[in-house]
mmCIF file of C-alpha atoms in Angstrom:
data_model
loop_
_atom_site.group_PDB
_atom_site.id
_atom_site.type_symbol
_atom_site.label_atom_id
_atom_site.label_comp_id
_atom_site.label_asym_id
_atom_site.label_seq_id
_atom_site.Cartn_x
_atom_site.Cartn_y
_atom_site.Cartn_z
ATOM 1 C CA MET A 1 -57.588 150.306 69.134
ATOM 2 C CA THR A 2 -61.321 150.811 68.727
ATOM 3 C CA ARG A 3 -62.823 153.259 71.120
ATOM 4 C CA PRO A 4 -66.487 153.634 71.922
ATOM 5 C CA GLY A 5 -68.501 156.800 71.576
ATOM 6 C CA GLY A 6 -68.476 157.814 67.951
ATOM 7 C CA ARG A 7 -66.554 160.462 66.126
ATOM 8 C CA SER A 8 -66.667 163.093 68.847
ATOM 9 C CA ALA A 9 -65.181 160.705 71.404
ATOM 10 C CA ARG A 10 -62.561 159.557 68.911
ATOM 11 C CA VAL A 11 -61.469 163.145 68.277
ATOM 12 C CA ARG A 12 -61.302 163.774 72.007
ATOM 13 C CA ASP A 13 -59.177 160.678 72.559
ATOM 14 C CA ALA A 14 -56.857 161.497 69.674
ATOM 15 C CA VAL A 15 -56.370 165.041 70.937
ATOM 16 C CA HIS A 16 -55.789 163.850 74.498
ATOM 17 C CA ASP A 17 -53.249 161.311 73.213
ATOM 18 C CA ALA A 18 -51.453 164.067 71.319
ATOM 19 C CA VAL A 19 -51.308 166.244 74.442
ATOM 20 C CA VAL A 20 -49.903 163.428 76.569
ATOM 21 C CA GLU A 21 -47.323 162.484 73.950
ATOM 22 C CA LEU A 22 -46.154 166.078 73.521
ATOM 23 C CA LEU A 23 -45.909 166.580 77.288
ATOM 24 C CA ALA A 24 -43.984 163.321 77.609
ATOM 25 C CA ALA A 25 -41.616 164.524 74.892
ATOM 26 C CA GLY A 26 -40.920 167.628 76.962
ATOM 27 C CA GLU A 27 -42.950 169.920 74.724
ATOM 28 C CA ILE A 28 -44.705 171.579 77.599
ATOM 29 C CA ASP A 29 -45.517 174.674 75.596
ATOM 30 C CA ALA A 30 -46.835 173.017 72.427
ATOM 31 C CA ALA A 31 -49.430 175.301 70.866
ATOM 32 C CA ILE A 32 -52.795 174.201 69.479
ATOM 33 C CA PRO A 33 -51.699 173.921 65.814
ATOM 34 C CA LYS A 34 -48.950 171.518 66.815
ATOM 35 C CA ILE A 35 -51.307 169.462 68.980
ATOM 36 C CA ALA A 36 -53.829 169.389 66.117
ATOM 37 C CA GLU A 37 -51.181 168.243 63.653
ATOM 38 C CA ARG A 38 -50.129 165.399 65.907
ATOM 39 C CA ALA A 39 -53.733 164.372 66.548
ATOM 40 C CA GLY A 40 -54.588 164.543 62.852
ATOM 41 C CA VAL A 41 -57.452 166.969 63.383
ATOM 42 C CA ASN A 42 -58.176 170.507 62.262
ATOM 43 C CA PRO A 43 -56.964 173.194 64.699
ATOM 44 C CA THR A 44 -60.396 174.809 64.361
ATOM 45 C CA SER A 45 -61.985 171.733 65.943
ATOM 46 C CA ILE A 46 -59.751 172.173 68.976
ATOM 47 C CA TYR A 47 -60.414 175.890 69.329
ATOM 48 C CA ARG A 48 -64.143 175.282 68.977
ATOM 49 C CA ARG A 49 -64.286 172.456 71.491
ATOM 50 C CA TRP A 50 -61.836 173.583 74.168
ATOM 51 C CA GLY A 51 -61.425 177.300 73.537
ATOM 52 C CA SER A 52 -57.846 177.502 74.803
ATOM 53 C CA ARG A 53 -54.698 175.469 75.214
ATOM 54 C CA GLU A 54 -55.032 175.693 78.991
ATOM 55 C CA ALA A 55 -58.596 174.339 78.943
ATOM 56 C CA LEU A 56 -57.489 171.473 76.714
ATOM 57 C CA LEU A 57 -54.537 170.586 78.959
ATOM 58 C CA LEU A 58 -56.771 170.602 82.011
ATOM 59 C CA ASP A 59 -59.385 168.421 80.310
ATOM 60 C CA ALA A 60 -56.768 165.929 79.110
ATOM 61 C CA ALA A 61 -55.084 165.692 82.521
ATOM 62 C CA VAL A 62 -58.346 165.389 84.452
ATOM 63 C CA THR A 63 -59.825 162.791 82.090
ATOM 64 C CA ARG A 64 -56.735 160.613 81.971
ATOM 65 C CA LEU A 65 -55.869 160.779 85.680
ATOM 66 C CA ARG A 66 -59.449 159.989 86.625
ATOM 67 C CA SER A 67 -59.673 157.046 84.252
ATOM 68 C CA THR A 68 -56.472 155.439 85.569
ATOM 69 C CA SER A 69 -57.897 154.964 89.055
ATOM 70 C CA PRO A 70 -61.627 154.258 89.103
ATOM 71 C CA ILE A 71 -63.187 153.395 92.466
ATOM 72 C CA PRO A 72 -64.227 149.728 92.516
ATOM 73 C CA ASP A 73 -67.345 148.379 94.237
ATOM 74 C CA THR A 74 -65.906 145.592 96.384
ATOM 75 C CA GLY A 75 -68.584 145.364 99.047
ATOM 76 C CA SER A 76 -66.549 147.108 101.774
ATOM 77 C CA LEU A 77 -65.341 150.668 102.059
ATOM 78 C CA ARG A 78 -61.832 149.538 102.924
ATOM 79 C CA GLY A 79 -61.754 147.402 99.774
ATOM 80 C CA ASP A 80 -63.105 150.224 97.622
ATOM 81 C CA LEU A 81 -60.618 152.788 98.936
ATOM 82 C CA LEU A 82 -57.731 150.340 98.785
ATOM 83 C CA GLY A 83 -58.498 149.499 95.146
ATOM 84 C CA TRP A 84 -58.714 153.174 94.280
ATOM 85 C CA ALA A 85 -55.610 154.232 96.233
ATOM 86 C CA GLU A 86 -53.530 151.446 94.726
ATOM 87 C CA GLY A 87 -54.712 152.602 91.289
ATOM 88 C CA VAL A 88 -53.537 156.124 92.120
ATOM 89 C CA GLU A 89 -50.233 154.774 93.448
ATOM 90 C CA HIS A 90 -49.783 152.754 90.264
ATOM 91 C CA ALA A 91 -50.609 155.734 88.031
ATOM 92 C CA MET A 92 -48.217 157.933 90.000
ATOM 93 C CA ARG A 93 -45.355 155.476 89.563
ATOM 94 C CA ASP A 94 -45.843 155.816 85.811
ATOM 95 C CA ARG A 95 -43.993 158.626 84.081
ATOM 96 C CA HIS A 96 -47.069 159.686 82.081
ATOM 97 C CA GLY A 97 -49.112 159.872 85.271
ATOM 98 C CA GLN A 98 -46.493 162.072 86.924
ATOM 99 C CA ILE A 99 -46.334 164.326 83.880
ATOM 100 C CA LEU A 100 -50.114 164.693 83.793
ATOM 101 C CA LEU A 101 -50.330 165.563 87.487
ATOM 102 C CA ARG A 102 -47.593 168.159 87.114
ATOM 103 C CA ALA A 103 -49.275 169.577 84.002
ATOM 104 C CA LEU A 104 -52.579 169.720 85.864
ATOM 105 C CA VAL A 105 -51.065 171.698 88.711
ATOM 106 C CA ALA A 106 -48.967 173.937 86.482
ATOM 107 C CA THR A 107 -51.780 174.682 84.070
ATOM 108 C CA MET A 108 -54.175 175.947 86.658
ATOM 109 C CA GLY A 109 -52.239 179.173 86.305
ATOM 110 C CA PRO A 110 -52.871 182.382 88.137
ATOM 111 C CA ALA A 111 -56.623 182.516 87.477
ATOM 112 C CA GLU A 112 -58.833 182.199 90.516
ATOM 113 C CA GLN A 113 -61.397 179.732 89.191
ATOM 114 C CA PRO A 114 -62.019 176.643 91.279
ATOM 115 C CA VAL A 115 -60.722 173.384 89.982
ATOM 116 C CA GLU A 116 -63.036 170.757 88.611
ATOM 117 C CA TYR A 117 -60.618 167.922 89.042
ATOM 118 C CA LEU A 118 -61.006 167.350 92.746
ATOM 119 C CA ARG A 119 -64.725 167.954 92.392
ATOM 120 C CA ALA A 120 -65.034 165.085 89.916
ATOM 121 C CA ARG A 121 -62.916 162.779 92.076
ATOM 122 C CA GLY A 122 -64.925 163.936 95.089
ATOM 123 C CA GLU A 123 -68.144 162.805 93.420
ATOM 124 C CA ASP A 124 -66.649 159.395 92.667
ATOM 125 C CA LEU A 125 -65.568 159.083 96.303
ATOM 126 C CA GLN A 126 -68.896 160.281 97.646
ATOM 127 C CA ALA A 127 -70.661 157.476 95.761
ATOM 128 C CA ALA A 128 -68.407 154.905 97.472
ATOM 129 C CA LEU A 129 -68.984 156.543 100.865
ATOM 130 C CA ASP A 130 -72.756 156.520 100.287
ATOM 131 C CA ARG A 131 -72.683 152.799 99.492
ATOM 132 C CA ALA A 132 -70.728 152.162 102.717
ATOM 133 C CA GLU A 133 -73.121 154.278 104.749
ATOM 134 C CA GLY A 134 -76.013 152.263 103.292
ATOM 135 C CA ARG A 135 -74.322 149.097 104.583
ATOM 136 C CA GLY A 136 -74.011 150.647 108.034
ATOM 137 C CA GLU A 137 -70.238 151.101 107.947
ATOM 138 C CA PRO A 138 -68.623 154.096 109.675
ATOM 139 C CA VAL A 139 -67.568 156.532 106.954
ATOM 140 C CA PRO A 140 -65.100 159.400 106.728
ATOM 141 C CA THR A 141 -65.855 162.554 104.756
ATOM 142 C CA VAL A 142 -64.540 163.096 101.238
ATOM 143 C CA ASP A 143 -62.185 165.760 102.623
ATOM 144 C CA GLU A 144 -60.752 163.243 105.061
ATOM 145 C CA VAL A 145 -60.104 160.755 102.264
ATOM 146 C CA LEU A 146 -58.375 163.453 100.208
ATOM 147 C CA ASP A 147 -56.275 164.591 103.193
ATOM 148 C CA PHE A 148 -55.265 161.145 104.413
ATOM 149 C CA VAL A 149 -54.756 159.339 101.117
ATOM 150 C CA LEU A 150 -54.580 161.518 98.015
ATOM 151 C CA ALA A 151 -52.608 164.482 99.392
ATOM 152 C CA PRO A 152 -49.608 162.418 100.605
ATOM 153 C CA LEU A 153 -49.437 160.489 97.324
ATOM 154 C CA TYR A 154 -49.621 163.639 95.214
ATOM 155 C CA LEU A 155 -47.109 165.504 97.380
ATOM 156 C CA ARG A 156 -44.590 162.701 96.883
ATOM 157 C CA VAL A 157 -44.988 162.981 93.114
ATOM 158 C CA LEU A 158 -44.883 166.760 92.973
ATOM 159 C CA PHE A 159 -41.749 166.899 95.123
ATOM 160 C CA ARG A 160 -40.177 163.898 93.408
ATOM 161 C CA ARG A 161 -39.996 161.702 96.454
ATOM 162 C CA PRO A 162 -40.208 158.019 95.667
ATOM 163 C CA ILE A 163 -43.467 156.203 96.383
ATOM 164 C CA GLY A 164 -42.386 153.066 98.234
ATOM 165 C CA PRO A 165 -44.274 149.784 97.960
ATOM 166 C CA GLY A 166 -47.337 149.672 100.187
ATOM 167 C CA THR A 167 -47.601 153.451 100.471
ATOM 168 C CA ALA A 168 -51.251 153.557 99.373
ATOM 169 C CA ALA A 169 -52.237 150.662 101.642
ATOM 170 C CA GLY A 170 -50.476 152.330 104.585
ATOM 171 C CA LEU A 171 -52.314 155.594 103.976
ATOM 172 C CA VAL A 172 -55.693 153.839 103.789
ATOM 173 C CA ASP A 173 -54.852 152.057 107.061
ATOM 174 C CA ARG A 174 -54.161 155.400 108.691
ATOM 175 C CA LEU A 175 -57.550 156.694 107.633
ATOM 176 C CA PHE A 176 -59.327 153.717 109.178
ATOM 177 C CA THR A 177 -57.207 153.926 112.336
ATOM 178 C CA ALA A 178 -58.276 157.560 112.661
ATOM 179 C CA LEU A 179 -61.924 156.597 112.060
ATOM 180 C CA ARG A 180 -61.747 154.060 114.866
ATOM 181 C CA ALA A 181 -59.877 156.418 117.183
ATOM 182 C CA GLY A 182 -63.045 158.269 117.979
ATOM 183 C CA PRO A 183 -64.612 161.541 116.960
ATOM 184 C CA ALA A 184 -63.898 162.116 113.297
ATOM 185 C CA PRO A 185 -60.589 163.974 113.000
ATOM 186 C CA ARG A 186 -61.779 167.118 111.308
ATOM 187 C CA ALA A 187 -59.487 169.692 109.816
ATOM 188 C CA GLY A 188 -61.103 173.020 108.933
ATOM 189 C CA ARG A 189 -63.434 172.372 106.044
ATOM 190 C CA GLY A 190 -61.914 173.191 102.719
ATOM 191 C CA GLY A 191 -65.024 173.483 100.589
ATOM 192 C CA MET B 1 -35.176 197.887 104.828
ATOM 193 C CA THR B 2 -31.721 196.906 106.007
ATOM 194 C CA ARG B 3 -30.854 193.265 105.582
ATOM 195 C CA PRO B 4 -28.035 191.429 107.273
ATOM 196 C CA GLY B 5 -25.354 189.487 105.511
ATOM 197 C CA GLY B 6 -23.387 191.892 103.372
ATOM 198 C CA ARG B 7 -23.427 192.517 99.674
ATOM 199 C CA SER B 8 -23.861 188.921 98.588
ATOM 200 C CA ALA B 9 -26.960 188.521 100.746
ATOM 201 C CA ARG B 10 -28.309 191.868 99.539
ATOM 202 C CA VAL B 11 -27.962 190.791 95.915
ATOM 203 C CA ARG B 12 -29.653 187.511 96.685
ATOM 204 C CA ASP B 13 -32.551 189.264 98.392
ATOM 205 C CA ALA B 14 -32.932 191.787 95.592
ATOM 206 C CA VAL B 15 -32.973 189.044 92.973
ATOM 207 C CA HIS B 16 -35.455 186.968 94.986
ATOM 208 C CA ASP B 17 -37.670 190.042 95.378
ATOM 209 C CA ALA B 18 -37.558 190.579 91.619
ATOM 210 C CA VAL B 19 -38.544 186.968 90.958
ATOM 211 C CA VAL B 20 -41.485 187.131 93.363
ATOM 212 C CA GLU B 21 -42.679 190.457 91.943
ATOM 213 C CA LEU B 22 -42.491 189.214 88.361
ATOM 214 C CA LEU B 23 -44.308 185.983 89.228
ATOM 215 C CA ALA B 24 -46.969 187.961 91.075
ATOM 216 C CA ALA B 25 -47.382 190.170 87.994
ATOM 217 C CA GLY B 26 -48.076 187.050 85.950
ATOM 218 C CA GLU B 27 -44.703 187.076 84.222
ATOM 219 C CA ILE B 28 -44.122 183.399 84.784
ATOM 220 C CA ASP B 29 -41.672 183.176 81.905
ATOM 221 C CA ALA B 30 -39.539 186.237 82.677
ATOM 222 C CA ALA B 31 -35.997 185.570 81.504
ATOM 223 C CA ILE B 32 -32.816 186.368 83.425
ATOM 224 C CA PRO B 33 -32.109 189.743 81.778
ATOM 225 C CA LYS B 34 -35.559 190.956 82.812
ATOM 226 C CA ILE B 35 -35.128 189.657 86.355
ATOM 227 C CA ALA B 36 -31.699 191.321 86.514
ATOM 228 C CA GLU B 37 -33.092 194.630 85.310
ATOM 229 C CA ARG B 38 -35.814 194.605 87.935
ATOM 230 C CA ALA B 39 -33.341 193.645 90.671
ATOM 231 C CA GLY B 40 -30.853 196.300 89.557
ATOM 232 C CA VAL B 41 -28.029 193.817 89.138
ATOM 233 C CA ASN B 42 -25.944 192.647 86.227
ATOM 234 C CA PRO B 43 -27.350 189.606 84.388
ATOM 235 C CA THR B 44 -23.875 188.087 84.548
ATOM 236 C CA SER B 45 -24.101 188.002 88.353
ATOM 237 C CA ILE B 46 -27.282 185.951 88.096
ATOM 238 C CA TYR B 47 -25.879 183.515 85.542
ATOM 239 C CA ARG B 48 -22.730 183.087 87.638
ATOM 240 C CA ARG B 49 -24.540 182.541 90.911
ATOM 241 C CA TRP B 50 -27.533 180.449 89.850
ATOM 242 C CA GLY B 51 -26.596 179.093 86.429
ATOM 243 C CA SER B 52 -30.130 178.953 85.071
ATOM 244 C CA ARG B 53 -33.524 180.564 85.391
ATOM 245 C CA GLU B 54 -34.941 177.305 86.788
ATOM 246 C CA ALA B 55 -32.290 177.079 89.507
ATOM 247 C CA LEU B 56 -32.966 180.699 90.465
ATOM 248 C CA LEU B 57 -36.738 180.155 90.641
ATOM 249 C CA LEU B 58 -36.250 177.089 92.801
ATOM 250 C CA ASP B 59 -33.871 178.897 95.139
ATOM 251 C CA ALA B 60 -36.208 181.887 95.474
ATOM 252 C CA ALA B 61 -39.266 179.729 96.138
ATOM 253 C CA VAL B 62 -37.492 177.454 98.617
ATOM 254 C CA THR B 63 -35.857 180.320 100.518
ATOM 255 C CA ARG B 64 -38.986 182.400 100.792
ATOM 256 C CA LEU B 65 -41.399 179.582 101.626
ATOM 257 C CA ARG B 66 -39.032 178.280 104.262
ATOM 258 C CA SER B 67 -38.543 181.674 105.841
ATOM 259 C CA THR B 68 -42.289 182.343 106.153
ATOM 260 C CA SER B 69 -42.831 179.408 108.496
ATOM 261 C CA PRO B 70 -39.903 178.724 110.819
ATOM 262 C CA ILE B 71 -40.388 176.064 113.482
ATOM 263 C CA PRO B 72 -40.531 177.691 116.925
ATOM 264 C CA ASP B 73 -39.069 176.170 120.091
ATOM 265 C CA THR B 74 -42.048 176.305 122.458
ATOM 266 C CA GLY B 75 -41.073 173.556 124.880
ATOM 267 C CA SER B 76 -43.586 171.009 123.546
ATOM 268 C CA LEU B 77 -43.759 169.207 120.230
ATOM 269 C CA ARG B 78 -47.420 170.075 119.830
ATOM 270 C CA GLY B 79 -46.611 173.747 120.336
ATOM 271 C CA ASP B 80 -43.699 173.613 117.890
ATOM 272 C CA LEU B 81 -45.708 171.884 115.168
ATOM 273 C CA LEU B 82 -48.737 174.082 115.729
ATOM 274 C CA GLY B 83 -46.636 177.240 115.413
ATOM 275 C CA TRP B 84 -45.044 175.939 112.243
ATOM 276 C CA ALA B 85 -48.275 174.649 110.679
ATOM 277 C CA GLU B 86 -50.085 177.896 111.393
ATOM 278 C CA GLY B 87 -47.189 179.721 109.725
ATOM 279 C CA VAL B 88 -47.600 177.519 106.665
ATOM 280 C CA GLU B 89 -51.365 178.065 106.710
ATOM 281 C CA HIS B 90 -50.836 181.818 106.944
ATOM 282 C CA ALA B 91 -48.288 181.804 104.097
ATOM 283 C CA MET B 92 -50.619 179.702 101.959
ATOM 284 C CA ARG B 93 -53.500 182.129 102.444
ATOM 285 C CA ASP B 94 -51.264 184.830 101.005
ATOM 286 C CA ARG B 95 -51.255 185.250 97.238
ATOM 287 C CA HIS B 96 -47.451 185.466 97.085
ATOM 288 C CA GLY B 97 -47.136 182.237 99.054
ATOM 289 C CA GLN B 98 -49.522 180.458 96.687
ATOM 290 C CA ILE B 99 -47.625 181.762 93.669
ATOM 291 C CA LEU B 100 -44.306 180.605 95.094
ATOM 292 C CA LEU B 101 -45.589 177.121 95.870
ATOM 293 C CA ARG B 102 -47.020 176.782 92.381
ATOM 294 C CA ALA B 103 -43.776 178.088 90.854
ATOM 295 C CA LEU B 104 -41.822 175.614 92.954
ATOM 296 C CA VAL B 105 -43.875 172.686 91.708
ATOM 297 C CA ALA B 106 -44.008 173.874 88.112
ATOM 298 C CA THR B 107 -40.296 174.653 87.927
ATOM 299 C CA MET B 108 -39.140 171.241 88.974
ATOM 300 C CA GLY B 109 -39.698 170.343 85.344
ATOM 301 C CA PRO B 110 -39.186 166.973 83.755
ATOM 302 C CA ALA B 111 -35.696 166.398 85.152
ATOM 303 C CA GLU B 112 -35.350 163.556 87.591
ATOM 304 C CA GLN B 113 -33.247 165.227 90.245
ATOM 305 C CA PRO B 114 -34.519 165.000 93.803
ATOM 306 C CA VAL B 115 -35.885 168.115 95.328
ATOM 307 C CA GLU B 116 -34.009 169.961 98.014
ATOM 308 C CA TYR B 117 -37.007 171.784 99.322
ATOM 309 C CA LEU B 118 -38.562 169.013 101.353
ATOM 310 C CA ARG B 119 -35.095 167.954 102.481
ATOM 311 C CA ALA B 120 -34.470 171.395 103.959
ATOM 312 C CA ARG B 121 -37.869 171.450 105.643
ATOM 313 C CA GLY B 122 -37.273 167.894 106.787
ATOM 314 C CA GLU B 123 -34.090 168.963 108.574
ATOM 315 C CA ASP B 124 -35.929 171.790 110.318
ATOM 316 C CA LEU B 125 -38.604 169.326 111.430
ATOM 317 C CA GLN B 126 -36.092 166.713 112.533
ATOM 318 C CA ALA B 127 -34.509 169.244 114.897
ATOM 319 C CA ALA B 128 -37.892 169.831 116.549
ATOM 320 C CA LEU B 129 -38.538 166.079 116.776
ATOM 321 C CA ASP B 130 -35.106 165.540 118.332
ATOM 322 C CA ARG B 131 -35.815 168.171 120.979
ATOM 323 C CA ALA B 132 -39.112 166.439 121.791
ATOM 324 C CA GLU B 133 -37.481 163.038 121.969
ATOM 325 C CA GLY B 134 -34.918 164.509 124.366
ATOM 326 C CA ARG B 135 -37.807 165.592 126.608
ATOM 327 C CA GLY B 136 -39.222 162.076 126.516
ATOM 328 C CA GLU B 137 -42.261 162.933 124.350
ATOM 329 C CA PRO B 138 -43.596 160.400 121.848
ATOM 330 C CA VAL B 139 -42.579 161.583 118.381
ATOM 331 C CA PRO B 140 -43.755 160.906 114.849
ATOM 332 C CA THR B 141 -41.345 160.616 111.921
ATOM 333 C CA VAL B 142 -40.667 163.502 109.576
ATOM 334 C CA ASP B 143 -42.571 161.624 106.854
ATOM 335 C CA GLU B 144 -45.602 161.389 109.115
ATOM 336 C CA VAL B 145 -45.513 165.132 109.773
ATOM 337 C CA LEU B 146 -45.280 165.818 106.034
ATOM 338 C CA ASP B 147 -48.130 163.401 105.255
ATOM 339 C CA PHE B 148 -50.485 164.518 108.008
ATOM 340 C CA VAL B 149 -49.869 168.256 107.999
ATOM 341 C CA LEU B 150 -47.989 169.642 105.003
ATOM 342 C CA ALA B 151 -49.487 167.508 102.215
ATOM 343 C CA PRO B 152 -53.135 168.432 102.933
ATOM 344 C CA LEU B 153 -52.286 172.143 103.185
ATOM 345 C CA TYR B 154 -50.301 172.124 99.946
ATOM 346 C CA LEU B 155 -52.906 170.063 98.093
ATOM 347 C CA ARG B 156 -55.560 172.635 98.992
ATOM 348 C CA VAL B 157 -53.419 175.420 97.553
ATOM 349 C CA LEU B 158 -52.405 173.550 94.409
ATOM 350 C CA PHE B 159 -56.006 172.593 93.647
ATOM 351 C CA ARG B 160 -57.363 175.984 94.670
ATOM 352 C CA ARG B 161 -59.505 174.744 97.499
ATOM 353 C CA PRO B 162 -59.975 177.276 100.280
ATOM 354 C CA ILE B 163 -58.044 176.780 103.520
ATOM 355 C CA GLY B 164 -60.662 177.253 106.214
ATOM 356 C CA PRO B 165 -59.833 178.699 109.638
ATOM 357 C CA GLY B 166 -58.331 176.127 111.971
ATOM 358 C CA THR B 167 -57.218 173.826 109.162
ATOM 359 C CA ALA B 168 -53.602 173.672 110.354
ATOM 360 C CA ALA B 169 -54.602 173.104 113.974
ATOM 361 C CA GLY B 170 -56.995 170.334 112.916
ATOM 362 C CA LEU B 171 -54.275 168.600 110.926
ATOM 363 C CA VAL B 172 -51.812 168.759 113.846
ATOM 364 C CA ASP B 173 -54.533 167.320 116.095
ATOM 365 C CA ARG B 174 -54.967 164.419 113.692
ATOM 366 C CA LEU B 175 -51.262 163.656 113.839
ATOM 367 C CA PHE B 176 -51.305 163.515 117.631
ATOM 368 C CA THR B 177 -54.496 161.436 117.645
ATOM 369 C CA ALA B 178 -52.756 158.949 115.361
ATOM 370 C CA LEU B 179 -49.660 158.967 117.619
ATOM 371 C CA ARG B 180 -51.831 158.115 120.620
ATOM 372 C CA ALA B 181 -53.820 155.490 118.701
ATOM 373 C CA GLY B 182 -50.977 153.032 119.009
ATOM 374 C CA PRO B 183 -48.287 151.705 116.714
ATOM 375 C CA ALA B 184 -47.063 154.527 114.553
ATOM 376 C CA PRO B 185 -49.206 154.635 111.408
ATOM 377 C CA ARG B 186 -46.560 154.029 108.810
ATOM 378 C CA ALA B 187 -47.124 154.489 105.112
ATOM 379 C CA GLY B 188 -44.417 153.042 102.859
ATOM 380 C CA ARG B 189 -41.285 155.061 103.379
ATOM 381 C CA GLY B 190 -40.838 157.717 100.756
ATOM 382 C CA GLY B 191 -37.179 158.475 101.262
#
């Protein structure tokens, strides 16, 4: 498979592939030399680019999870969010998607740094909300979208509850029902 | 501190304490002999009772998280759920609570077994919903309570977003707004 972006992007993809394959094979603790061997790159390249195994795992999980569920531009906010949520649902039914989400959560470790993952997804969502606002549609906040749609999907995966058919669509419906029900249902702002 | 329940319960508490202390000290990978040493019990007792380190971690996390946020019987469903959700919020602001939740998620590992934790919490919740139904109140399903209230709180912790004041109360309000808004907002059943 040819990938765009030149050598640097190819190395990144190969290393991400190696991480996903090792995680899927149950090698949760694979160290950088082993990842490098599988990716066919020099361990030094990995240390130089990512600095640590944890940073690499986070980057791989964030990049792959984000790419599996882009937010489409369908002309309506409901269409955009439905397309995105069904992409998340689809990714979370896939074993690799589940493994990546679990790795993402587990890897964040005991350090207190904020997490870039939800920030990146938040920016994607904000762009869709801005488009909807420009069309004059009522819009929720990013936090509301995360609470109503993403949190229930992720909780099902993390606690190994099955994601039934139509789950994503039902969650998006709830969000719009809440939007219509009056003053935006605000939970204490999370940041 | 005197604990009820005899020797077996005392051993269980001591071992759970040891697990929490080791996790809090960053010793995520502490093996059973180390846990036994800290708890002042024989490693054999731990192997016999829990079978594996993973089973012990799960039991400790489930027991402790569940005990930090019991569901009160206040005479109204809103009061019951508010008391419970504020207990969860409080536990999730605490570093030990965050560590236990993360350990719970991380420990579930790649095996495909269902998770008892949400089942146990689900039974606690069902009892509160049954009481409310007996009083003639409109009631959500357990899945709706998990989606609206628990999932957003847990997602904030797992992705290291701050839990602002009033978050739990705001989430409970959303659930009741949705209940009033008409036909129960059902997302695909998760089991």
